[in-house]
């Protein structure tokens, strides 16, 4: 089969090459991949990826070989799933605990956006659960996770401030659930829940605006900057929490099958129109390098998707 392979020396860091076909296993099916989406973390990781590895976390496609123990979906089932690597290929082996059936109404391209970005938004909101129907601040709101977070927090009745980096990036965010769009962090305010992915000064500002008893969920550092914050100011916000979040360990901790369950929920929400998928860039996988650059350059409104053709 063909796959996009990490070649750190190559100009784009990726090459489309022949690699061995994956084989199914116990509680692991083989999926013919039709579409994948890119995530900032995996794209940034390409530079340091081991030569010859196949990257890729999010995928949607069709089961072509069932698990050897008969668990999971049957051959022919349309699915959406996630892996720790290896999705950017014609075929991928996927644990049944990280796989959900795909309603016919949801395209492979739409489904491929859901795993990492959708589950991160959903889980981060759950962590701040008791604050999530109050005043919510979402940083990096124009990106993949941000656009899902706006909608999921909106369903809880939150009053949401969406933070973007420049004016044009705020287009369409109010339609997704933002009450207010702020270019840069707001100068003042108090928030019960902050979903924070930019790091640096953005995280410091979040810690200075979290309400007593509120929660800052820190799941990214898109800026790459370190954070200096006023400790005295933070602890006087009595009961306020800073929660470090990483999706894969979070899913492992919450037990087998919970990722599949939550993916199933997200896919059904898309099918019924309760969750909009925002694909800002969709290209064939022979144009992966263009999609990678666009995402790193903050040119993608929402998710970047590759069709595996
Ligand atoms: N911990 C986890 O398990 C986990 C899971 C998913 C994602 N993440 C992380 O969460 C962050 C958001 O993920 P995503 O998939 O939504 O990424 P994305 O689609 O690339 O969006 C990132 C957003 O961050 C904003 N941003 C602000 N300052 C930035 C800077 N200096 N450099 C780059 N972007 C900047 C950009 O908005 P503007 O262009 O409007 O400024 C952009 O919309 C990423 O850092 C990602 O690695 C972590």
mmCIF file of C-alpha atoms and ligand atoms in Angstrom:
data_model
loop_
_atom_site.group_PDB
_atom_site.id
_atom_site.type_symbol
_atom_site.label_atom_id
_atom_site.label_comp_id
_atom_site.label_asym_id
_atom_site.label_seq_id
_atom_site.Cartn_x
_atom_site.Cartn_y
_atom_site.Cartn_z
ATOM 1 C CA UNK A 1 0.000 0.000 0.000
ATOM 2 C CA UNK A 2 0.993 3.645 -0.255
ATOM 3 C CA UNK A 3 1.475 5.911 2.747
ATOM 4 C CA UNK A 4 2.769 9.350 3.581
ATOM 5 C CA UNK A 5 6.089 8.644 5.226
ATOM 6 C CA UNK A 6 8.118 10.999 7.415
ATOM 7 C CA UNK A 7 11.307 11.960 5.578
ATOM 8 C CA UNK A 8 12.675 14.790 7.749
ATOM 9 C CA UNK A 9 15.440 15.476 5.197
ATOM 10 C CA UNK A 10 12.987 15.944 2.306
ATOM 11 C CA UNK A 11 11.869 19.469 1.456
ATOM 12 C CA UNK A 12 8.333 18.904 2.732
ATOM 13 C CA UNK A 13 9.245 16.396 5.456
ATOM 14 C CA UNK A 14 6.902 13.861 3.839
ATOM 15 C CA UNK A 15 7.033 11.440 0.894
ATOM 16 C CA UNK A 16 4.336 9.225 -0.652
ATOM 17 C CA UNK A 17 5.894 5.733 -0.630
ATOM 18 C CA UNK A 18 5.109 2.002 -0.724
ATOM 19 C CA UNK A 19 5.040 0.420 2.764
ATOM 20 C CA UNK A 20 3.911 -3.033 4.024
ATOM 21 C CA UNK A 21 0.155 -3.592 4.470
ATOM 22 C CA UNK A 22 -1.008 -3.619 8.117
ATOM 23 C CA UNK A 23 -2.582 -6.791 9.512
ATOM 24 C CA UNK A 24 -5.551 -7.082 11.899
ATOM 25 C CA UNK A 25 -5.189 -8.416 15.426
ATOM 26 C CA UNK A 26 -7.096 -9.063 18.611
ATOM 27 C CA UNK A 27 -9.498 -6.110 19.019
ATOM 28 C CA UNK A 28 -7.833 -4.417 16.025
ATOM 29 C CA UNK A 29 -9.418 -4.042 12.578
ATOM 30 C CA UNK A 30 -7.904 -2.895 9.291
ATOM 31 C CA UNK A 31 -9.564 0.186 7.787
ATOM 32 C CA UNK A 32 -9.277 1.343 4.167
ATOM 33 C CA UNK A 33 -8.710 5.024 4.869
ATOM 34 C CA UNK A 34 -10.703 7.504 2.773
ATOM 35 C CA UNK A 35 -9.924 10.758 4.565
ATOM 36 C CA UNK A 36 -7.702 12.028 7.364
ATOM 37 C CA UNK A 37 -7.484 15.373 9.122
ATOM 38 C CA UNK A 38 -4.371 17.196 10.263
ATOM 39 C CA UNK A 39 -3.703 18.297 13.815
ATOM 40 C CA UNK A 40 -1.266 21.037 14.792
ATOM 41 C CA UNK A 41 0.533 18.709 17.236
ATOM 42 C CA UNK A 42 1.282 15.957 14.723
ATOM 43 C CA UNK A 43 2.169 18.455 11.985
ATOM 44 C CA UNK A 44 4.611 20.256 14.281
ATOM 45 C CA UNK A 45 6.033 16.859 15.229
ATOM 46 C CA UNK A 46 6.930 16.017 11.615
ATOM 47 C CA UNK A 47 10.279 17.797 11.874
ATOM 48 C CA UNK A 48 11.356 15.474 14.684
ATOM 49 C CA UNK A 49 9.579 12.331 13.436
ATOM 50 C CA UNK A 50 11.608 9.156 13.059
ATOM 51 C CA UNK A 51 12.659 8.600 9.442
ATOM 52 C CA UNK A 52 10.245 6.232 7.687
ATOM 53 C CA UNK A 53 7.370 6.362 10.187
ATOM 54 C CA UNK A 54 3.810 6.919 8.980
ATOM 55 C CA UNK A 55 2.214 9.806 10.896
ATOM 56 C CA UNK A 56 -1.461 10.465 11.408
ATOM 57 C CA UNK A 57 -3.991 10.270 14.223
ATOM 58 C CA UNK A 58 -7.473 10.917 12.726
ATOM 59 C CA UNK A 59 -9.088 8.793 10.034
ATOM 60 C CA UNK A 60 -12.382 7.816 8.435
ATOM 61 C CA UNK A 61 -12.936 4.929 6.041
ATOM 62 C CA UNK A 62 -14.307 1.429 5.682
ATOM 63 C CA UNK A 63 -13.407 -1.760 7.580
ATOM 64 C CA UNK A 64 -11.716 -4.188 5.175
ATOM 65 C CA UNK A 65 -10.440 -6.815 7.651
ATOM 66 C CA UNK A 66 -12.231 -7.659 10.909
ATOM 67 C CA UNK A 67 -10.464 -8.152 14.249
ATOM 68 C CA UNK A 68 -9.098 -11.700 14.677
ATOM 69 C CA UNK A 69 -11.276 -12.273 17.774
ATOM 70 C CA UNK A 70 -14.439 -11.093 15.999
ATOM 71 C CA UNK A 71 -14.734 -7.963 18.152
ATOM 72 C CA UNK A 72 -15.639 -4.581 16.698
ATOM 73 C CA UNK A 73 -17.319 -3.640 13.444
ATOM 74 C CA UNK A 74 -17.722 -6.082 10.546
ATOM 75 C CA UNK A 75 -16.088 -5.803 7.129
ATOM 76 C CA UNK A 76 -17.824 -3.111 5.078
ATOM 77 C CA UNK A 77 -18.751 -0.882 8.050
ATOM 78 C CA UNK A 78 -18.097 2.838 7.525
ATOM 79 C CA UNK A 79 -16.128 4.065 10.530
ATOM 80 C CA UNK A 80 -14.370 7.026 12.125
ATOM 81 C CA UNK A 81 -11.400 6.393 14.367
ATOM 82 C CA UNK A 82 -8.078 7.403 15.806
ATOM 83 C CA UNK A 83 -4.654 5.862 16.207
ATOM 84 C CA UNK A 84 -1.411 6.908 17.873
ATOM 85 C CA UNK A 85 0.217 7.077 14.406
ATOM 86 C CA UNK A 86 -0.145 5.471 10.978
ATOM 87 C CA UNK A 87 -3.391 7.040 9.727
ATOM 88 C CA UNK A 88 -1.883 8.801 6.682
ATOM 89 C CA UNK A 89 -1.997 5.631 4.605
ATOM 90 C CA UNK A 90 -4.278 3.656 2.319
ATOM 91 C CA UNK A 91 -4.848 1.210 5.184
ATOM 92 C CA UNK A 92 -4.496 1.534 8.932
ATOM 93 C CA UNK A 93 -4.911 -0.883 11.817
ATOM 94 C CA UNK A 94 -7.249 0.628 14.414
ATOM 95 C CA UNK A 95 -8.129 -0.603 17.940
ATOM 96 C CA UNK A 96 -11.873 -1.233 18.220
ATOM 97 C CA UNK A 97 -11.901 0.891 21.391
ATOM 98 C CA UNK A 98 -10.988 3.924 19.271
ATOM 99 C CA UNK A 99 -13.488 3.369 16.474
ATOM 100 C CA UNK A 100 -17.152 4.229 15.947
ATOM 101 C CA UNK A 101 -19.602 3.418 13.157
ATOM 102 C CA UNK A 102 -20.332 6.311 10.844
ATOM 103 C CA UNK A 103 -23.902 7.314 9.995
ATOM 104 C CA UNK A 104 -24.531 7.358 6.220
ATOM 105 C CA UNK A 105 -25.288 11.105 6.360
ATOM 106 C CA UNK A 106 -21.725 11.928 7.450
ATOM 107 C CA UNK A 107 -19.049 12.041 4.743
ATOM 108 C CA UNK A 108 -15.610 10.540 5.327
ATOM 109 C CA UNK A 109 -14.123 14.041 4.964
ATOM 110 C CA UNK A 110 -16.393 15.476 7.678
ATOM 111 C CA UNK A 111 -15.887 12.484 9.982
ATOM 112 C CA UNK A 112 -12.101 12.674 9.771
ATOM 113 C CA UNK A 113 -12.192 16.043 11.558
ATOM 114 C CA UNK A 114 -13.798 14.594 14.681
ATOM 115 C CA UNK A 115 -11.397 12.394 16.641
ATOM 116 C CA UNK A 116 -8.609 14.495 18.134
ATOM 117 C CA UNK A 117 -10.187 17.944 17.786
ATOM 118 C CA UNK A 118 -13.734 16.911 18.688
ATOM 119 C CA UNK A 119 -12.765 14.682 21.612
ATOM 120 C CA UNK A 120 -10.354 17.307 22.974
ATOM 121 C CA UNK A 121 -13.075 19.962 22.924
ATOM 122 C CA UNK A 122 -15.605 17.611 24.482
ATOM 123 C CA UNK A 123 -13.325 16.267 27.233
ATOM 124 C CA UNK A 124 -11.874 19.692 28.085
ATOM 125 C CA UNK A 125 -15.405 21.008 28.615
ATOM 126 C CA UNK A 126 -16.278 17.962 30.749
ATOM 127 C CA UNK A 127 -13.261 18.669 32.989
ATOM 128 C CA UNK A 128 -14.615 22.141 33.668
ATOM 129 C CA UNK A 129 -18.100 20.700 33.915
ATOM 130 C CA UNK A 130 -19.431 22.582 36.914
ATOM 131 C CA UNK A 131 -18.305 25.867 35.293
ATOM 132 C CA UNK A 132 -19.206 25.102 31.681
ATOM 133 C CA UNK A 133 -22.654 26.700 31.664
ATOM 134 C CA UNK A 134 -21.271 30.033 32.880
ATOM 135 C CA UNK A 135 -18.787 32.446 31.326
ATOM 136 C CA UNK A 136 -16.472 30.527 29.037
ATOM 137 C CA UNK A 137 -13.373 31.863 27.266
ATOM 138 C CA UNK A 138 -11.995 29.895 24.300
ATOM 139 C CA UNK A 139 -8.530 30.783 22.963
ATOM 140 C CA UNK A 140 -7.414 29.672 19.481
ATOM 141 C CA UNK A 141 -11.141 29.752 18.733
ATOM 142 C CA UNK A 142 -10.771 29.840 14.932
ATOM 143 C CA UNK A 143 -8.834 26.562 14.885
ATOM 144 C CA UNK A 144 -9.897 22.936 14.791
ATOM 145 C CA UNK A 145 -10.495 22.371 18.507
ATOM 146 C CA UNK A 146 -11.803 25.906 19.046
ATOM 147 C CA UNK A 147 -14.683 25.619 16.579
ATOM 148 C CA UNK A 148 -15.904 22.385 18.181
ATOM 149 C CA UNK A 149 -15.485 23.884 21.673
ATOM 150 C CA UNK A 150 -17.640 26.908 20.810
ATOM 151 C CA UNK A 151 -20.483 24.684 19.682
ATOM 152 C CA UNK A 152 -20.284 22.151 22.529
ATOM 153 C CA UNK A 153 -20.084 24.857 25.207
ATOM 154 C CA UNK A 154 -22.884 26.718 23.435
ATOM 155 C CA UNK A 155 -25.155 23.658 23.811
ATOM 156 C CA UNK A 156 -24.654 23.924 27.600
ATOM 157 C CA UNK A 157 -25.915 27.486 27.588
ATOM 158 C CA UNK A 158 -22.535 29.106 28.184
ATOM 159 C CA UNK A 159 -21.832 32.755 27.499
ATOM 160 C CA UNK A 160 -18.779 32.383 25.295
ATOM 161 C CA UNK A 161 -15.930 34.742 24.455
ATOM 162 C CA UNK A 162 -13.960 33.502 21.427
ATOM 163 C CA UNK A 163 -10.372 34.750 21.102
ATOM 164 C CA UNK A 164 -8.772 35.013 17.657
ATOM 165 C CA UNK A 165 -5.416 36.344 16.466
ATOM 166 C CA UNK A 166 -6.590 38.808 13.814
ATOM 167 C CA UNK A 167 -9.935 40.301 12.734
ATOM 168 C CA UNK A 168 -10.699 38.078 9.705
ATOM 169 C CA UNK A 169 -10.268 34.941 11.812
ATOM 170 C CA UNK A 170 -13.445 35.711 13.744
ATOM 171 C CA UNK A 171 -15.744 35.304 10.732
ATOM 172 C CA UNK A 172 -18.527 32.818 11.386
ATOM 173 C CA UNK A 173 -17.693 32.201 15.052
ATOM 174 C CA UNK A 174 -20.836 33.887 16.390
ATOM 175 C CA UNK A 175 -22.912 31.585 14.194
ATOM 176 C CA UNK A 176 -21.156 28.653 15.923
ATOM 177 C CA UNK A 177 -22.042 29.874 19.414
ATOM 178 C CA UNK A 178 -19.649 32.674 20.400
ATOM 179 C CA UNK A 179 -21.390 35.513 22.256
ATOM 180 C CA UNK A 180 -18.404 37.808 21.732
ATOM 181 C CA UNK A 181 -15.367 37.608 19.483
ATOM 182 C CA UNK A 182 -12.213 39.222 20.852
ATOM 183 C CA UNK A 183 -9.160 39.932 18.702
ATOM 184 C CA UNK A 184 -6.421 39.077 21.202
ATOM 185 C CA UNK A 185 -7.132 38.304 24.855
ATOM 186 C CA UNK A 186 -9.722 40.608 26.420
ATOM 187 C CA UNK A 187 -8.124 43.220 28.699
ATOM 188 C CA UNK A 188 -10.422 42.446 31.576
ATOM 189 C CA UNK A 189 -13.213 40.092 32.541
ATOM 190 C CA UNK A 190 -13.901 37.076 34.692
ATOM 191 C CA UNK A 191 -14.463 33.581 33.341
ATOM 192 C CA UNK A 192 -15.700 30.394 34.980
ATOM 193 C CA UNK A 193 -13.991 28.172 32.428
ATOM 194 C CA UNK A 194 -11.076 28.951 30.110
ATOM 195 C CA UNK A 195 -10.197 26.510 27.326
ATOM 196 C CA UNK A 196 -6.616 27.555 26.687
ATOM 197 C CA UNK A 197 -4.412 26.366 23.821
ATOM 198 C CA UNK A 198 -2.092 29.264 22.965
ATOM 199 C CA UNK A 199 0.200 29.259 26.041
ATOM 200 C CA UNK A 200 2.664 32.086 26.746
ATOM 201 C CA UNK A 201 1.013 35.407 27.590
ATOM 202 C CA UNK A 202 -2.406 33.961 26.707
ATOM 203 C CA UNK A 203 -2.194 31.414 29.546
ATOM 204 C CA UNK A 204 -0.950 34.112 31.948
ATOM 205 C CA UNK A 205 -3.949 36.284 31.046
ATOM 206 C CA UNK A 206 -6.281 33.315 31.502
ATOM 207 C CA UNK A 207 -4.918 32.696 35.009
ATOM 208 C CA UNK A 208 -5.497 36.377 35.802
ATOM 209 C CA UNK A 209 -9.136 36.252 34.649
ATOM 210 C CA UNK A 210 -10.363 32.910 35.991
ATOM 211 C CA UNK A 211 -13.147 33.316 38.539
ATOM 212 C CA UNK A 212 -12.808 32.001 42.107
ATOM 213 C CA UNK A 213 -13.730 28.300 41.898
ATOM 214 C CA UNK A 214 -13.293 28.390 38.128
ATOM 215 C CA UNK A 215 -11.048 26.317 35.911
ATOM 216 C CA UNK A 216 -8.415 26.899 33.238
ATOM 217 C CA UNK A 217 -7.954 23.804 31.085
ATOM 218 C CA UNK A 218 -4.559 24.073 29.385
ATOM 219 C CA UNK A 219 -4.244 21.707 26.429
ATOM 220 C CA UNK A 220 -1.895 23.441 24.012
ATOM 221 C CA UNK A 221 0.914 25.907 23.523
ATOM 222 C CA UNK A 222 0.485 26.993 19.893
ATOM 223 C CA UNK A 223 2.603 30.094 20.572
ATOM 224 C CA UNK A 224 5.539 27.988 21.772
ATOM 225 C CA UNK A 225 6.129 30.640 24.439
ATOM 226 C CA UNK A 226 6.797 30.168 28.148
ATOM 227 C CA UNK A 227 4.373 31.608 30.681
ATOM 228 C CA UNK A 228 5.101 33.903 33.598
ATOM 229 C CA UNK A 229 2.139 34.526 35.870
ATOM 230 C CA UNK A 230 1.311 36.355 39.086
ATOM 231 C CA UNK A 231 1.084 33.573 41.666
ATOM 232 C CA UNK A 232 -0.395 35.794 44.423
ATOM 233 C CA UNK A 233 -3.143 36.985 42.140
ATOM 234 C CA UNK A 234 -3.911 33.393 41.137
ATOM 235 C CA UNK A 235 -4.176 31.881 44.638
ATOM 236 C CA UNK A 236 -6.393 34.741 45.762
ATOM 237 C CA UNK A 237 -8.867 33.443 43.170
ATOM 238 C CA UNK A 238 -9.748 30.908 45.816
ATOM 239 C CA UNK A 239 -10.519 27.452 44.506
ATOM 240 C CA UNK A 240 -9.491 28.278 40.935
ATOM 241 C CA UNK A 241 -7.789 25.366 39.163
ATOM 242 C CA UNK A 242 -5.281 24.963 36.362
ATOM 243 C CA UNK A 243 -5.845 21.578 34.729
ATOM 244 C CA UNK A 244 -3.239 20.099 32.361
ATOM 245 C CA UNK A 245 -4.929 18.073 29.630
ATOM 246 C CA UNK A 246 -3.562 15.551 27.167
ATOM 247 C CA UNK A 247 -6.046 13.587 25.085
ATOM 248 C CA UNK A 248 -4.460 10.138 24.692
ATOM 249 C CA UNK A 249 -3.672 9.608 28.425
ATOM 250 C CA UNK A 250 -7.085 11.089 29.242
ATOM 251 C CA UNK A 251 -8.810 8.523 27.018
ATOM 252 C CA UNK A 252 -6.728 5.673 28.496
ATOM 253 C CA UNK A 253 -7.625 6.823 32.010
ATOM 254 C CA UNK A 254 -11.330 6.989 31.336
ATOM 255 C CA UNK A 255 -11.426 3.306 30.418
ATOM 256 C CA UNK A 256 -11.840 1.039 27.401
ATOM 257 C CA UNK A 257 -14.596 1.960 25.007
ATOM 258 C CA UNK A 258 -15.141 5.505 26.241
ATOM 259 C CA UNK A 259 -13.347 7.004 23.222
ATOM 260 C CA UNK A 260 -15.492 4.883 20.885
ATOM 261 C CA UNK A 261 -18.612 5.935 22.772
ATOM 262 C CA UNK A 262 -17.745 9.630 22.590
ATOM 263 C CA UNK A 263 -16.778 9.412 18.913
ATOM 264 C CA UNK A 264 -20.123 7.761 18.242
ATOM 265 C CA UNK A 265 -21.852 10.648 20.051
ATOM 266 C CA UNK A 266 -19.974 13.258 18.002
ATOM 267 C CA UNK A 267 -20.686 11.464 14.702
ATOM 268 C CA UNK A 268 -24.405 11.284 15.554
ATOM 269 C CA UNK A 269 -24.410 14.985 16.440
ATOM 270 C CA UNK A 270 -22.983 15.755 12.994
ATOM 271 C CA UNK A 271 -25.557 13.466 11.350
ATOM 272 C CA UNK A 272 -28.440 15.226 13.128
ATOM 273 C CA UNK A 273 -27.106 18.731 12.502
ATOM 274 C CA UNK A 274 -26.242 19.423 16.154
ATOM 275 C CA UNK A 275 -22.538 19.797 15.414
ATOM 276 C CA UNK A 276 -21.117 21.561 12.380
ATOM 277 C CA UNK A 277 -17.888 20.419 10.888
ATOM 278 C CA UNK A 278 -15.775 23.269 9.567
ATOM 279 C CA UNK A 279 -13.342 22.133 6.888
ATOM 280 C CA UNK A 280 -11.255 25.161 5.916
ATOM 281 C CA UNK A 281 -9.038 23.246 3.488
ATOM 282 C CA UNK A 282 -9.640 19.938 1.702
ATOM 283 C CA UNK A 283 -7.100 18.537 -0.771
ATOM 284 C CA UNK A 284 -5.928 15.175 -2.078
ATOM 285 C CA UNK A 285 -3.087 13.585 -0.101
ATOM 286 C CA UNK A 286 -0.615 14.307 -2.900
ATOM 287 C CA UNK A 287 -1.005 17.936 -1.743
ATOM 288 C CA UNK A 288 -0.263 17.146 1.909
ATOM 289 C CA UNK A 289 2.672 19.563 1.999
ATOM 290 C CA UNK A 290 0.398 22.472 1.039
ATOM 291 C CA UNK A 291 -2.076 21.562 3.774
ATOM 292 C CA UNK A 292 0.711 21.225 6.361
ATOM 293 C CA UNK A 293 2.081 24.694 5.500
ATOM 294 C CA UNK A 294 -1.359 26.286 5.547
ATOM 295 C CA UNK A 295 -2.097 24.871 8.996
ATOM 296 C CA UNK A 296 1.252 25.941 10.437
ATOM 297 C CA UNK A 297 0.797 29.431 8.907
ATOM 298 C CA UNK A 298 -2.638 29.813 10.590
ATOM 299 C CA UNK A 299 -4.396 30.012 7.226
ATOM 300 C CA UNK A 300 -6.969 27.264 7.869
ATOM 301 C CA UNK A 301 -10.418 28.176 9.230
ATOM 302 C CA UNK A 302 -11.181 25.046 11.239
ATOM 303 C CA UNK A 303 -9.794 21.732 10.021
ATOM 304 C CA UNK A 304 -7.529 20.702 7.144
ATOM 305 C CA UNK A 305 -8.532 17.418 5.510
ATOM 306 C CA UNK A 306 -6.676 15.116 3.097
ATOM 307 C CA UNK A 307 -8.591 12.776 0.808
ATOM 308 C CA UNK A 308 -6.741 9.445 0.487
ATOM 309 C CA UNK A 309 -7.044 8.865 -3.268
HETATM 310 N N1 LIG B 1 -3.210 18.289 24.685
HETATM 311 C C1 LIG B 1 -3.860 17.647 23.715
HETATM 312 O O1 LIG B 1 -4.182 16.461 23.836
HETATM 313 C C2 LIG B 1 -4.222 18.398 22.485
HETATM 314 C C3 LIG B 1 -5.223 17.930 21.645
HETATM 315 C C4 LIG B 1 -5.566 18.718 20.531
HETATM 316 C C5 LIG B 1 -4.900 19.892 20.289
HETATM 317 N N2 LIG B 1 -3.903 20.281 21.118
HETATM 318 C C6 LIG B 1 -3.193 21.539 20.902
HETATM 319 O O2 LIG B 1 -4.154 22.576 21.000
HETATM 320 C C7 LIG B 1 -3.830 23.619 20.117
HETATM 321 C C8 LIG B 1 -5.015 23.873 19.196
HETATM 322 O O3 LIG B 1 -5.187 22.750 18.364
HETATM 323 P P1 LIG B 1 -5.948 22.911 16.991
HETATM 324 O O4 LIG B 1 -5.982 21.578 16.360
HETATM 325 O O5 LIG B 1 -7.206 23.654 17.216
HETATM 326 O O6 LIG B 1 -4.911 23.832 16.207
HETATM 327 P P2 LIG B 1 -5.198 24.840 15.000
HETATM 328 O O7 LIG B 1 -6.367 24.360 14.235
HETATM 329 O O8 LIG B 1 -3.904 25.009 14.309
HETATM 330 O O9 LIG B 1 -5.603 26.185 15.728
HETATM 331 C C9 LIG B 1 -4.652 26.868 16.509
HETATM 332 C C10 LIG B 1 -5.178 28.243 16.793
HETATM 333 O O10 LIG B 1 -4.298 28.868 17.699
HETATM 334 C C11 LIG B 1 -4.258 30.251 17.394
HETATM 335 N N3 LIG B 1 -2.941 30.832 17.682
HETATM 336 C C12 LIG B 1 -2.731 31.902 18.465
HETATM 337 N N4 LIG B 1 -1.450 32.176 18.562
HETATM 338 C C13 LIG B 1 -0.809 31.288 17.806
HETATM 339 C C14 LIG B 1 0.555 31.102 17.496
HETATM 340 N N5 LIG B 1 1.509 31.883 17.973
HETATM 341 N N6 LIG B 1 0.872 30.083 16.662
HETATM 342 C C15 LIG B 1 -0.097 29.295 16.162
HETATM 343 N N7 LIG B 1 -1.418 29.430 16.425
HETATM 344 C C16 LIG B 1 -1.765 30.426 17.251
HETATM 345 C C17 LIG B 1 -4.600 30.361 15.913
HETATM 346 O O11 LIG B 1 -5.612 31.328 15.814
HETATM 347 P P3 LIG B 1 -5.410 32.704 15.031
HETATM 348 O O12 LIG B 1 -4.826 32.389 13.701
HETATM 349 O O13 LIG B 1 -6.757 33.290 15.040
HETATM 350 O O14 LIG B 1 -4.463 33.433 15.934
HETATM 351 C C18 LIG B 1 -5.270 29.052 15.542
HETATM 352 O O15 LIG B 1 -6.627 29.226 15.230
HETATM 353 C C19 LIG B 1 -2.571 23.208 19.387
HETATM 354 O O16 LIG B 1 -1.459 23.782 20.059
HETATM 355 C C20 LIG B 1 -2.567 21.702 19.536
HETATM 356 O O17 LIG B 1 -1.286 21.156 19.454
HETATM 357 C C21 LIG B 1 -3.542 19.561 22.196
#
